[in-house]
């Protein structure tokens, strides 16, 4: 059974006058591992609840495998494995009994349940804890129990809300390997506020800010040398305004440079395809302006840098 595509079209979720998610659209291709990244309150969990059919959008539509979830909720939910942020567990049950119970709720026969539960326990490394009551488990083992219930029916879509929450470093590495293995034949969507998790697991990152989508990019695209960095002396003029007006310049922002370097540093996001030709034209424009150009090079961006640029204005307001 292959992976399936998810289409999120302009969804909004309001609670009275408060808008938790504001006109977010996503296209998740089969087999992708997509990370929803953002601070607490950014709208990540609300989006996951809508994707899994546990919460209805105030506006917009979600289509999974060509079917709108509003009209095919039960059918679509059978193909989804979901780990909520705080996975509800029954503390008096043993791990084995809980997983068998979850399998029964999914309509699996006793004959089907036994091998599937055994496989889920093995994949999440819970064999040593299978006969213990959940109440006696550490937070990390409870988290793994939650993951086991999400994967036991071989879902075509796996939705994980903070999957490494409460895990120690060894368990985090095990979880990353498990998610990578599952992605071979499963579409995976992960919510997290930890940059390292996205970088280690995901193909693509969606950064949310204030309920809106602030960035949607493949990680390999972020790592390419997409930014032209300049070190110039504009002689007291407004360099940012001049640079922004140049053809092919999409965005201009100041960048920090070593104190020993003269002039001011600027980063330019270029919209043109031929970036080297565009860089030559920018250098020529600076020369004609009479400004000194001390340095020019293309620089890639890390996810940490991109996240800081997007979230920084919000952090400044909080301060």
CSV table of C-alpha atoms in Angstrom, one decimal:
chain,number,residue,atom,x,y,z
A,1,UNK,CA,0.0,0.0,0.0
A,2,UNK,CA,1.6,3.2,-1.2
A,3,UNK,CA,1.9,6.7,0.4
A,4,UNK,CA,-0.8,9.3,-0.2
A,5,UNK,CA,-0.9,13.0,-0.9
A,6,UNK,CA,-2.3,15.7,1.5
A,7,UNK,CA,-3.7,19.0,0.2
A,8,UNK,CA,-4.5,21.7,2.8
A,9,UNK,CA,-6.3,24.6,1.2
A,10,UNK,CA,-6.5,27.9,3.1
A,11,UNK,CA,-7.6,26.5,6.4
A,12,UNK,CA,-8.5,28.8,9.3
A,13,UNK,CA,-9.4,27.9,12.9
A,14,UNK,CA,-11.0,30.4,15.2
A,15,UNK,CA,-12.0,30.2,18.8
A,16,UNK,CA,-14.4,33.1,19.3
A,17,UNK,CA,-12.5,36.2,18.4
A,18,UNK,CA,-9.1,34.4,18.6
A,19,UNK,CA,-7.6,33.0,15.4
A,20,UNK,CA,-5.4,30.0,16.1
A,21,UNK,CA,-4.6,29.2,12.5
A,22,UNK,CA,-5.0,31.8,9.8
A,23,UNK,CA,-5.3,30.8,6.1
A,24,UNK,CA,-2.7,28.1,5.9
A,25,UNK,CA,-2.2,26.0,2.8
A,26,UNK,CA,0.1,23.0,2.4
A,27,UNK,CA,0.8,20.4,-0.2
A,28,UNK,CA,2.4,17.2,1.2
A,29,UNK,CA,3.7,14.9,-1.5
A,30,UNK,CA,3.7,11.1,-1.0
A,31,UNK,CA,6.6,9.8,1.1
A,32,UNK,CA,7.6,13.3,2.4
A,33,UNK,CA,8.7,13.9,6.0
A,34,UNK,CA,7.5,17.4,6.8
A,35,UNK,CA,8.3,19.3,10.0
A,36,UNK,CA,6.0,21.9,11.4
A,37,UNK,CA,8.3,24.2,13.3
A,38,UNK,CA,7.4,27.1,15.6
A,39,UNK,CA,7.2,28.3,19.1
A,40,UNK,CA,4.4,27.1,21.5
A,41,UNK,CA,1.2,28.8,20.4
A,42,UNK,CA,2.2,29.1,16.8
A,43,UNK,CA,-0.7,26.8,15.6
A,44,UNK,CA,1.2,23.5,15.1
A,45,UNK,CA,-1.0,21.3,17.3
A,46,UNK,CA,-4.2,22.9,16.0
A,47,UNK,CA,-3.2,22.1,12.4
A,48,UNK,CA,-2.4,18.5,13.3
A,49,UNK,CA,-5.8,18.1,15.0
A,50,UNK,CA,-7.5,19.3,11.8
A,51,UNK,CA,-5.4,17.1,9.6
A,52,UNK,CA,-6.4,14.0,11.6
A,53,UNK,CA,-10.1,14.9,11.7
A,54,UNK,CA,-10.3,15.6,15.4
A,55,UNK,CA,-11.0,19.3,14.8
A,56,UNK,CA,-13.0,21.0,12.0
A,57,UNK,CA,-11.6,24.0,10.3
A,58,UNK,CA,-13.6,27.2,10.6
A,59,UNK,CA,-12.8,27.8,6.9
A,60,UNK,CA,-10.9,26.0,4.2
A,61,UNK,CA,-10.6,22.3,3.2
A,62,UNK,CA,-8.3,19.3,3.7
A,63,UNK,CA,-8.1,16.7,1.0
A,64,UNK,CA,-6.4,13.3,1.6
A,65,UNK,CA,-5.9,10.8,-1.1
A,66,UNK,CA,-8.4,12.8,-3.3
A,67,UNK,CA,-11.1,12.8,-0.6
A,68,UNK,CA,-12.2,15.7,1.6
A,69,UNK,CA,-11.8,14.8,5.2
A,70,UNK,CA,-15.1,16.6,6.2
A,71,UNK,CA,-17.0,14.1,4.1
A,72,UNK,CA,-14.9,11.0,4.6
A,73,UNK,CA,-13.6,11.4,8.1
A,74,UNK,CA,-13.9,7.7,9.3
A,75,UNK,CA,-12.4,6.3,6.2
A,76,UNK,CA,-9.5,8.7,6.2
A,77,UNK,CA,-8.8,8.2,9.9
A,78,UNK,CA,-8.3,4.5,9.3
A,79,UNK,CA,-5.2,5.3,7.2
A,80,UNK,CA,-3.7,7.7,9.8
A,81,UNK,CA,-1.5,7.0,12.8
A,82,UNK,CA,-1.6,9.8,15.3
A,83,UNK,CA,0.6,10.6,18.4
A,84,UNK,CA,-1.0,13.6,20.2
A,85,UNK,CA,1.2,16.0,22.1
A,86,UNK,CA,0.2,14.5,25.4
A,87,UNK,CA,-0.8,11.0,24.4
A,88,UNK,CA,-3.7,9.7,26.5
A,89,UNK,CA,-2.8,6.4,28.1
A,90,UNK,CA,-4.5,4.1,30.6
A,91,UNK,CA,-2.0,3.8,33.5
A,92,UNK,CA,-3.6,0.7,35.0
A,93,UNK,CA,-3.1,-1.3,31.7
A,94,UNK,CA,0.1,-3.0,30.8
A,95,UNK,CA,1.8,-1.9,27.6
A,96,UNK,CA,0.8,-5.1,25.9
A,97,UNK,CA,-2.9,-4.8,27.0
A,98,UNK,CA,-3.0,-1.2,25.9
A,99,UNK,CA,-1.7,-1.8,22.4
A,100,UNK,CA,-4.0,-4.8,22.0
A,101,UNK,CA,-6.9,-2.6,23.1
A,102,UNK,CA,-5.9,0.1,20.6
A,103,UNK,CA,-5.8,-2.5,17.9
A,104,UNK,CA,-9.2,-3.7,18.8
A,105,UNK,CA,-10.6,-0.2,18.6
A,106,UNK,CA,-9.3,0.0,15.1
A,107,UNK,CA,-11.4,-3.0,14.2
A,108,UNK,CA,-8.6,-5.5,13.9
A,109,UNK,CA,-9.4,-9.2,14.7
A,110,UNK,CA,-7.6,-11.0,17.5
A,111,UNK,CA,-5.7,-13.0,14.8
A,112,UNK,CA,-4.5,-9.8,13.2
A,113,UNK,CA,-3.7,-8.0,16.4
A,114,UNK,CA,-1.1,-10.4,17.8
A,115,UNK,CA,1.5,-10.0,15.1
A,116,UNK,CA,0.9,-6.3,14.7
A,117,UNK,CA,1.2,-5.6,18.4
A,118,UNK,CA,4.4,-7.7,18.6
A,119,UNK,CA,5.9,-5.8,15.6
A,120,UNK,CA,5.0,-2.4,17.1
A,121,UNK,CA,6.6,-3.4,20.5
A,122,UNK,CA,9.8,-4.5,18.7
A,123,UNK,CA,10.0,-1.4,16.5
A,124,UNK,CA,9.7,0.9,19.5
A,125,UNK,CA,12.1,-1.2,21.7
A,126,UNK,CA,9.4,-1.9,24.3
A,127,UNK,CA,9.9,-5.6,24.8
A,128,UNK,CA,11.4,-5.3,28.3
A,129,UNK,CA,8.4,-3.2,29.4
A,130,UNK,CA,5.6,-5.0,27.6
A,131,UNK,CA,4.2,-6.7,30.7
A,132,UNK,CA,4.6,-3.7,33.0
A,133,UNK,CA,1.7,-1.3,33.9
A,134,UNK,CA,2.0,2.0,32.1
A,135,UNK,CA,1.8,3.8,35.5
A,136,UNK,CA,5.3,2.4,36.3
A,137,UNK,CA,6.9,3.6,33.1
A,138,UNK,CA,9.1,6.6,32.8
A,139,UNK,CA,8.0,9.5,30.6
A,140,UNK,CA,10.2,8.3,27.8
A,141,UNK,CA,8.8,4.8,27.8
A,142,UNK,CA,5.2,6.3,27.9
A,143,UNK,CA,6.1,8.3,24.8
A,144,UNK,CA,7.3,5.2,23.0
A,145,UNK,CA,4.1,3.4,24.0
A,146,UNK,CA,2.2,6.3,22.3
A,147,UNK,CA,4.3,5.9,19.2
A,148,UNK,CA,3.7,2.2,19.2
A,149,UNK,CA,-0.1,2.7,19.1
A,150,UNK,CA,0.3,5.1,16.3
A,151,UNK,CA,2.2,2.7,14.0
A,152,UNK,CA,0.7,-0.7,14.9
A,153,UNK,CA,-1.9,-0.7,12.0
A,154,UNK,CA,0.7,0.2,9.4
A,155,UNK,CA,-0.8,3.7,8.6
A,156,UNK,CA,-0.2,5.4,5.3
A,157,UNK,CA,0.0,8.8,7.1
A,158,UNK,CA,1.8,9.2,10.4
A,159,UNK,CA,1.2,12.4,12.4
A,160,UNK,CA,3.5,12.9,15.3
A,161,UNK,CA,3.1,15.9,17.8
A,162,UNK,CA,6.4,16.3,19.6
A,163,UNK,CA,7.5,12.7,19.1
A,164,UNK,CA,10.8,13.0,21.1
A,165,UNK,CA,9.2,14.8,24.1
A,166,UNK,CA,10.6,13.2,27.3
A,167,UNK,CA,13.1,11.0,25.5
A,168,UNK,CA,16.8,10.7,26.5
A,169,UNK,CA,19.5,11.2,23.9
A,170,UNK,CA,19.8,7.5,23.1
A,171,UNK,CA,16.0,7.2,22.8
A,172,UNK,CA,15.9,10.3,20.5
A,173,UNK,CA,18.4,8.6,18.1
A,174,UNK,CA,16.3,5.5,18.1
A,175,UNK,CA,13.1,7.5,17.4
A,176,UNK,CA,14.9,9.3,14.5
A,177,UNK,CA,15.9,6.0,13.0
A,178,UNK,CA,12.4,4.6,13.4
A,179,UNK,CA,10.8,7.7,11.7
A,180,UNK,CA,13.3,7.5,8.9
A,181,UNK,CA,12.5,3.8,8.3
A,182,UNK,CA,8.7,4.5,8.4
A,183,UNK,CA,9.1,7.2,5.8
A,184,UNK,CA,10.0,4.6,3.2
A,185,UNK,CA,6.3,3.8,2.7
A,186,UNK,CA,4.6,6.4,4.9
A,187,UNK,CA,3.9,10.1,4.6
A,188,UNK,CA,5.1,11.7,7.9
A,189,UNK,CA,4.2,15.0,9.4
A,190,UNK,CA,6.0,16.0,12.6
A,191,UNK,CA,5.3,19.0,14.9
A,192,UNK,CA,8.2,20.3,17.0
A,193,UNK,CA,9.8,23.4,18.4
A,194,UNK,CA,13.3,21.8,18.3
A,195,UNK,CA,15.4,22.8,15.3
A,196,UNK,CA,17.6,19.8,15.5
A,197,UNK,CA,14.7,17.4,15.1
A,198,UNK,CA,13.7,18.9,11.8
A,199,UNK,CA,17.3,18.9,10.5
A,200,UNK,CA,17.8,15.3,11.5
A,201,UNK,CA,14.5,13.8,10.2
A,202,UNK,CA,12.7,16.0,7.8
A,203,UNK,CA,12.9,16.6,4.0
A,204,UNK,CA,11.0,19.9,4.3
A,205,UNK,CA,10.2,22.5,6.9
A,206,UNK,CA,7.1,24.7,7.4
A,207,UNK,CA,7.7,27.5,9.9
A,208,UNK,CA,4.6,28.8,11.6
A,209,UNK,CA,4.3,32.2,13.3
A,210,UNK,CA,1.2,33.5,14.9
A,211,UNK,CA,-1.0,30.9,13.2
A,212,UNK,CA,0.3,31.8,9.8
A,213,UNK,CA,2.7,30.1,7.5
A,214,UNK,CA,6.0,32.1,7.5
A,215,UNK,CA,8.1,29.7,5.4
A,216,UNK,CA,7.7,26.5,3.4
A,217,UNK,CA,10.9,25.1,2.0
A,218,UNK,CA,12.9,21.9,1.4
A,219,UNK,CA,15.9,21.7,3.7
A,220,UNK,CA,18.3,21.1,0.8
A,221,UNK,CA,17.0,24.4,-0.8
A,222,UNK,CA,17.8,26.3,2.4
A,223,UNK,CA,21.3,25.0,2.4
A,224,UNK,CA,22.1,26.2,-1.1
A,225,UNK,CA,24.0,29.5,-1.6
A,226,UNK,CA,21.0,31.6,-2.1
A,227,UNK,CA,22.0,34.9,-0.5
A,228,UNK,CA,24.3,37.5,-1.8
A,229,UNK,CA,26.3,39.1,1.0
A,230,UNK,CA,27.9,42.5,0.5
A,231,UNK,CA,30.3,44.6,2.5
A,232,UNK,CA,30.1,48.2,1.3
A,233,UNK,CA,30.7,51.8,2.4
A,234,UNK,CA,27.7,53.9,1.1
A,235,UNK,CA,29.2,57.2,2.4
A,236,UNK,CA,26.3,58.0,4.7
A,237,UNK,CA,23.5,57.3,2.1
A,238,UNK,CA,20.6,54.9,2.6
A,239,UNK,CA,22.1,51.8,1.1
A,240,UNK,CA,19.2,49.5,1.9
A,241,UNK,CA,16.7,51.6,-0.1
A,242,UNK,CA,19.1,51.7,-3.1
A,243,UNK,CA,19.8,48.0,-3.0
A,244,UNK,CA,16.1,47.1,-2.7
A,245,UNK,CA,15.4,49.1,-5.8
A,246,UNK,CA,17.9,47.2,-8.0
A,247,UNK,CA,16.4,44.7,-10.5
A,248,UNK,CA,16.2,41.1,-9.3
A,249,UNK,CA,16.6,42.0,-5.6
A,250,UNK,CA,13.7,40.5,-3.6
A,251,UNK,CA,14.8,41.5,-0.1
A,252,UNK,CA,17.5,43.4,1.7
A,253,UNK,CA,18.5,43.2,5.4
A,254,UNK,CA,21.6,44.1,7.4
A,255,UNK,CA,24.0,41.4,8.5
A,256,UNK,CA,26.6,41.3,11.2
A,257,UNK,CA,30.2,41.2,10.0
A,258,UNK,CA,33.5,41.0,11.9
A,259,UNK,CA,34.5,44.3,13.6
A,260,UNK,CA,37.8,44.4,11.6
A,261,UNK,CA,36.0,44.7,8.3
A,262,UNK,CA,35.2,48.3,7.1
A,263,UNK,CA,31.8,49.4,5.9
A,264,UNK,CA,28.4,47.9,6.4
A,265,UNK,CA,27.2,44.4,5.8
A,266,UNK,CA,24.0,43.6,3.8
A,267,UNK,CA,22.3,40.4,2.7
A,268,UNK,CA,20.4,40.3,-0.6
A,269,UNK,CA,17.8,37.7,-1.5
A,270,UNK,CA,17.8,37.5,-5.3
A,271,UNK,CA,14.7,36.7,-7.4
A,272,UNK,CA,16.5,36.2,-10.7
A,273,UNK,CA,17.5,32.7,-11.9
A,274,UNK,CA,21.0,33.8,-13.1
A,275,UNK,CA,22.4,34.9,-9.8
A,276,UNK,CA,26.0,35.3,-11.0
A,277,UNK,CA,24.9,37.7,-13.8
A,278,UNK,CA,22.8,39.5,-11.3
A,279,UNK,CA,25.7,39.8,-8.8
A,280,UNK,CA,27.9,41.3,-11.6
A,281,UNK,CA,25.1,43.9,-12.3
A,282,UNK,CA,24.9,44.8,-8.6
A,283,UNK,CA,28.6,45.3,-8.4
A,284,UNK,CA,28.5,47.5,-11.5
A,285,UNK,CA,25.6,49.6,-10.0
A,286,UNK,CA,27.6,50.1,-6.7
A,287,UNK,CA,30.7,51.2,-8.7
A,288,UNK,CA,28.6,53.7,-10.7
A,289,UNK,CA,27.2,55.0,-7.4
A,290,UNK,CA,30.7,55.6,-6.2
A,291,UNK,CA,30.4,53.3,-3.2
A,292,UNK,CA,33.3,51.2,-2.0
A,293,UNK,CA,32.7,47.4,-2.3
A,294,UNK,CA,34.9,45.6,0.2
A,295,UNK,CA,33.5,42.1,-0.3
A,296,UNK,CA,30.8,40.1,-2.1
A,297,UNK,CA,30.0,36.4,-1.8
A,298,UNK,CA,27.1,34.0,-1.9
A,299,UNK,CA,26.3,32.5,1.5
A,300,UNK,CA,24.0,29.6,2.4
A,301,UNK,CA,21.6,29.7,5.4
A,302,UNK,CA,21.1,27.3,8.2
A,303,UNK,CA,17.7,26.4,9.5
A,304,UNK,CA,18.7,28.1,12.7
A,305,UNK,CA,19.5,31.4,10.9
A,306,UNK,CA,16.2,31.3,8.9
A,307,UNK,CA,14.2,30.6,12.0
A,308,UNK,CA,15.8,33.4,13.9
A,309,UNK,CA,15.1,35.8,11.1
A,310,UNK,CA,11.4,34.9,11.0
A,311,UNK,CA,10.9,34.8,14.8
A,312,UNK,CA,13.1,37.8,15.7
A,313,UNK,CA,10.5,40.5,15.3
A,314,UNK,CA,8.1,38.6,17.6
A,315,UNK,CA,10.9,38.1,20.2
A,316,UNK,CA,11.6,41.8,20.1
A,317,UNK,CA,8.0,42.6,20.8
A,318,UNK,CA,8.0,40.2,23.8
A,319,UNK,CA,11.0,41.9,25.2
